[in-house]
XYZ file of C-alpha atoms in Angstrom:
381
model
C 48.643 127.380 103.967
C 51.380 125.294 102.373
C 52.058 122.033 104.213
C 55.581 121.514 105.502
C 57.493 118.669 103.899
C 57.621 115.452 105.944
C 61.074 115.130 107.602
C 63.310 112.355 106.290
C 63.464 109.460 108.672
C 66.842 108.710 110.335
C 68.790 106.002 108.363
C 68.394 102.583 109.833
C 71.498 100.453 110.643
C 70.867 98.434 107.571
C 71.149 101.496 105.405
C 74.502 102.688 106.854
C 77.706 102.322 104.758
C 79.487 99.168 105.877
C 83.202 99.052 106.680
C 85.334 96.038 107.257
C 88.715 96.137 108.954
C 90.822 93.343 107.558
C 93.464 91.114 109.120
C 93.241 92.648 112.651
C 95.364 89.712 114.021
C 95.685 91.218 117.437
C 92.142 92.461 117.841
C 93.652 95.937 118.346
C 92.000 98.023 115.629
C 89.074 99.310 117.652
C 91.035 99.912 120.782
C 93.865 101.752 119.131
C 91.888 104.747 118.122
C 88.623 106.625 118.798
C 86.094 105.316 116.321
C 83.385 107.381 117.992
C 83.049 109.941 115.089
C 81.805 107.150 112.922
C 79.231 105.846 115.425
C 75.684 105.956 113.845
C 77.273 106.833 110.507
C 79.138 103.727 109.471
C 78.646 100.066 110.308
C 82.167 98.921 111.304
C 83.142 95.253 111.700
C 86.527 93.611 112.226
C 87.892 90.452 110.654
C 90.700 88.926 112.729
C 91.469 85.947 110.550
C 93.305 86.310 107.292
C 91.263 85.072 104.317
C 93.620 84.174 101.512
C 91.009 82.669 99.280
C 89.624 85.396 97.028
C 86.054 84.028 96.923
C 85.946 83.574 100.685
C 87.053 87.120 101.162
C 84.553 88.482 98.697
C 81.779 86.523 100.470
C 82.880 88.009 103.795
C 83.100 91.690 102.787
C 81.097 91.857 99.509
C 78.400 93.975 101.219
C 80.998 96.642 102.223
C 81.513 100.044 100.749
C 84.737 100.638 102.808
C 87.756 98.463 103.475
C 90.529 99.225 105.935
C 93.579 97.148 105.107
C 96.816 96.729 106.979
C 99.913 97.086 104.918
C 100.202 94.312 102.295
C 98.452 91.662 104.340
C 95.605 91.330 101.711
C 96.327 92.072 98.080
C 93.541 94.024 96.287
C 93.960 93.176 92.611
C 91.517 93.671 89.764
C 90.058 90.201 90.079
C 89.101 90.719 93.682
C 87.806 94.196 93.063
C 85.497 92.758 90.513
C 83.994 90.661 93.259
C 83.395 93.699 95.409
C 80.903 95.794 93.403
C 79.845 97.938 96.331
C 83.400 98.953 97.394
C 84.005 102.693 97.142
C 86.827 103.546 99.588
C 89.934 101.618 100.572
C 92.046 102.911 103.451
C 95.553 101.407 103.849
C 98.060 101.887 106.630
C 100.959 103.888 105.347
C 101.257 106.027 102.252
C 102.430 103.261 100.016
C 100.974 99.739 99.368
C 102.389 97.739 96.468
C 99.649 95.032 96.969
C 96.818 97.492 95.931
C 96.177 97.765 92.165
C 95.761 101.570 92.185
C 95.012 101.806 88.465
C 92.222 99.133 88.814
C 90.764 101.087 91.670
C 90.761 104.364 89.670
C 89.050 102.566 86.793
C 86.329 101.290 89.133
C 85.849 104.702 90.865
C 87.230 103.419 94.151
C 89.078 106.047 96.243
C 92.260 104.833 97.966
C 93.624 106.772 100.960
C 96.579 106.158 103.258
C 97.839 107.156 106.713
C 101.072 108.248 108.251
C 103.574 105.599 109.349
C 106.514 106.072 111.781
C 110.079 105.040 110.813
C 111.004 104.356 114.476
C 109.231 100.959 114.921
C 110.893 99.155 112.013
C 114.323 100.645 112.905
C 113.944 99.407 116.432
C 112.872 95.980 115.359
C 115.892 95.744 113.020
C 118.137 96.065 116.106
C 115.990 93.518 117.970
C 116.897 91.026 115.224
C 120.602 92.037 114.941
C 121.061 91.598 118.681
C 119.114 88.445 118.747
C 121.340 86.999 116.076
C 124.700 88.164 117.284
C 124.164 87.276 120.900
C 122.132 84.037 120.186
C 119.282 85.312 122.356
C 116.568 82.822 121.268
C 118.980 79.783 121.862
C 119.991 80.881 125.349
C 116.406 82.034 126.339
C 115.038 78.642 125.257
C 117.621 76.796 127.290
C 116.755 78.807 130.336
C 113.029 78.163 129.909
C 113.421 74.504 129.130
C 116.140 73.646 131.743
C 118.847 73.300 129.168
C 122.556 74.041 129.473
C 123.572 77.251 131.197
C 125.620 79.266 128.679
C 126.000 77.214 125.449
C 127.113 79.925 123.040
C 129.557 82.704 122.783
C 128.178 85.961 121.468
C 129.593 88.149 118.821
C 130.581 91.812 119.146
C 129.283 94.829 117.407
C 131.800 97.440 118.469
C 134.536 97.670 115.795
C 132.534 95.652 113.243
C 130.958 96.824 110.000
C 127.223 97.417 109.473
C 126.242 97.406 105.794
C 123.009 99.187 104.874
C 121.316 98.567 101.589
C 119.398 101.822 101.664
C 119.941 104.919 103.773
C 116.543 106.551 103.924
C 114.435 107.376 106.990
C 114.629 103.833 108.372
C 118.179 103.125 107.191
C 119.378 106.471 108.731
C 117.925 105.516 112.104
C 119.574 102.063 111.932
C 122.891 103.768 111.001
C 122.656 106.173 114.008
C 122.189 103.150 116.417
C 125.109 101.347 114.733
C 127.350 104.295 115.365
C 126.215 104.377 119.082
C 127.352 100.732 119.293
C 130.732 101.735 117.818
C 130.249 100.162 114.458
C 131.626 101.379 111.225
C 128.663 101.987 108.854
C 128.871 101.287 105.147
C 125.889 102.249 102.895
C 124.869 101.732 99.292
C 121.864 102.007 97.088
C 121.375 102.543 93.289
C 120.937 106.348 93.851
C 122.852 107.012 97.001
C 125.384 109.923 96.683
C 128.372 110.981 98.788
C 126.503 114.090 99.846
C 123.617 112.210 101.223
C 125.940 109.898 103.115
C 127.933 112.765 104.530
C 124.765 114.150 106.033
C 124.741 111.278 108.446
C 128.050 112.258 110.011
C 131.372 110.747 110.665
C 131.552 106.937 110.656
C 129.076 106.514 107.792
C 130.620 106.060 104.335
C 129.488 105.176 100.831
C 130.430 101.769 99.485
C 131.934 101.911 96.009
C 129.381 99.379 94.854
C 126.957 96.684 95.978
C 129.621 94.012 95.899
C 131.783 95.830 98.358
C 128.798 96.365 100.656
C 128.135 92.703 100.936
C 131.797 91.562 101.019
C 132.874 94.084 103.705
C 130.036 93.881 106.150
C 129.555 91.777 109.306
C 125.806 92.624 109.272
C 123.827 93.585 106.127
C 120.530 95.184 106.708
C 118.031 95.926 103.963
C 116.097 99.213 103.791
C 115.009 99.762 100.195
C 111.530 100.337 98.791
C 110.341 97.408 96.722
C 109.920 98.321 93.072
C 110.551 96.851 89.618
C 114.070 98.190 89.888
C 114.919 96.752 93.313
C 113.030 93.449 93.152
C 115.648 90.645 93.529
C 118.421 93.185 93.971
C 119.994 90.751 96.487
C 120.708 87.497 94.502
C 123.200 84.596 94.737
C 126.253 86.660 93.890
C 125.647 89.049 96.842
C 124.882 86.195 99.215
C 127.950 84.254 98.208
C 130.086 87.362 98.751
C 129.072 87.678 102.422
C 131.583 86.839 105.090
C 131.120 83.290 106.728
C 130.359 84.960 110.133
C 128.087 87.704 108.766
C 124.317 88.061 109.147
C 121.569 89.211 106.725
C 118.645 91.140 108.160
C 115.475 92.008 106.258
C 112.718 94.099 107.779
C 111.888 95.815 104.416
C 110.312 93.572 101.872
C 110.888 89.929 100.972
C 110.913 90.659 97.194
C 114.218 92.511 97.591
C 115.982 89.024 97.924
C 115.940 86.155 95.577
C 114.046 83.684 97.658
C 115.408 80.325 96.318
C 118.972 81.719 96.479
C 118.401 82.738 100.110
C 117.196 79.195 100.977
C 120.319 77.718 99.365
C 122.546 80.128 101.152
C 121.025 79.325 104.524
C 121.008 75.619 104.021
C 124.557 75.686 102.757
C 125.674 78.092 105.531
C 127.354 80.474 103.195
C 127.051 83.035 105.957
C 126.128 82.781 109.666
C 122.439 83.329 109.476
C 119.508 85.657 108.764
C 117.014 87.682 110.638
C 113.756 87.894 108.803
C 110.500 89.822 109.354
C 109.062 89.834 105.850
C 108.058 86.993 103.487
C 106.764 86.459 99.986
C 103.629 84.825 101.433
C 102.143 86.125 104.760
C 101.192 84.576 107.015
C 104.097 82.315 106.365
C 102.807 78.799 105.400
C 103.096 76.207 108.118
C 105.498 74.082 106.198
C 107.846 76.827 104.965
C 111.485 75.917 105.667
C 112.175 79.453 107.087
C 110.129 78.506 110.017
C 112.558 75.694 111.007
C 116.053 76.480 109.718
C 118.310 76.697 112.793
C 120.208 79.732 111.418
C 117.131 81.942 110.981
C 115.552 84.217 113.457
C 112.052 84.667 111.998
C 109.354 87.129 113.255
C 105.794 87.479 111.859
C 106.213 90.881 110.182
C 106.247 92.975 113.371
C 108.276 95.875 112.089
C 105.504 98.369 111.914
C 103.402 96.708 114.789
C 103.709 99.129 117.658
C 101.246 101.037 119.925
C 102.278 104.345 118.423
C 102.047 103.135 114.818
C 98.622 101.509 115.433
C 97.382 104.715 116.976
C 98.466 106.599 113.793
C 97.107 103.974 111.378
C 93.603 103.590 112.869
C 93.270 107.105 114.130
C 93.943 108.417 110.569
C 91.845 105.675 109.100
C 88.886 107.177 110.992
C 89.864 110.609 109.643
C 90.128 109.257 106.117
C 86.592 107.717 106.270
C 85.157 110.918 107.831
C 86.694 113.046 105.064
C 85.423 110.731 102.281
C 81.957 110.881 103.789
C 82.183 114.619 103.773
C 83.168 114.680 100.067
C 86.658 115.859 100.538
C 89.035 112.717 100.612
C 92.400 113.250 102.267
C 95.737 111.479 101.802
C 94.706 110.012 98.431
C 97.003 107.434 96.768
C 97.395 107.205 93.011
C 95.296 110.250 92.268
C 91.518 110.654 92.380
C 89.179 107.865 91.360
C 87.791 108.041 87.793
C 84.419 109.273 89.083
C 84.690 112.135 91.465
C 83.096 111.901 94.959
C 79.780 113.797 94.781
C 79.455 116.980 96.756
C 77.973 116.892 100.193
C 74.138 116.988 100.153
C 72.553 117.509 103.580
C 69.624 115.098 103.987
C 70.683 112.912 101.101
C 69.421 109.387 100.945
C 71.876 106.870 102.397
C 72.576 105.328 98.995
C 72.142 106.273 95.448
C 72.704 104.384 92.145
C 74.823 106.076 89.592
C 73.548 105.554 86.033
C 77.136 106.073 84.796
C 78.628 103.292 86.788
C 77.622 99.701 87.596
C 78.297 100.098 91.306
C 75.843 101.030 93.950
C 77.595 103.675 95.923
C 77.198 105.475 99.326
C 76.045 109.027 99.002
C 78.201 111.315 101.267
C 76.815 112.059 104.598
C 76.587 115.696 105.892
C 79.925 116.979 106.946
C 80.477 117.311 110.712
C 82.658 120.384 110.080
C 85.996 118.644 110.566
C 86.901 118.477 106.829
C 85.400 121.228 104.751
C 86.257 122.143 101.117
C 89.865 123.042 100.676
C 90.910 121.119 103.873
C 91.969 117.865 102.156
C 95.697 118.485 102.115
C 97.406 115.116 102.848
C 100.111 114.912 105.534
C 103.360 113.424 104.121
């Protein structure tokens, strides 16, 4: 009689793939979604403090096969990836992340997946900044809290004024609709914006003849472009000098759209009334940065995407991305598949295996739980 093979022992916690969630400033990652599907299959830990030093970050997560990153809080460049030889999967919130070197990830066989991201939260925060600036909300609120003067400012008006939008995509379109509800005239421009696309937003929204007109004719200029080589620095000293003395600049998109030194000169020289900022070249913003203390700046710590609904999307789909990867069928991939394909699912496979074709020790895919089978990896856009 042939003896039955000895059953494989259950993997010990030490042998589970390790996952680190980076930059969870609010400690909200684990409570924003159901991580239960990964229990007993992935060892998940959370880092709440931002680690800007490359070596310190590598020491903290060098044992991890999976990283979950929030937007562009932590850049993943080739130099850092070389310090993370076990890394096999990166999950980023949103379907675009300029701080991840996708080519370097592909070369190293690292799969990069994204998540959905709502356009509503950044559009709503844009209006929080606009209203805060125009009605001097922080000045008056501070006076009430600290026992200061009762009514020290006279607020501006929005009705009948001009809202200038640099970019009229999903977020810019939502901002335009609210501007119209306030009774504003809306002027829009971007390098590829057409009359037909503007007309789709209805009466009261018109195309500026050029960028110069947008900045010169608007009482509030709000930026809503994707940062790229073409748009980096698209707002420079000529545009800032063209703004009206009582106008405001609002940026909830990306800091790189604006020439930083020119913006500082403009704010210090009061070329226009002030700026509402939610994005910065370095985040978190250094303690001594002048943008923290300039009196004509309303600065927020990059809250545009930080909302309950968005976090539920981000972390809920991060769990889905990890499940799908472990099942051998990655979803929502960014930048194309990694240079070495994820092996097929092998029930009962050892927790790890070493690939003789690659210098990395990689996690073998765990058996599929049936949620993502072959052919089910169509990303949502």
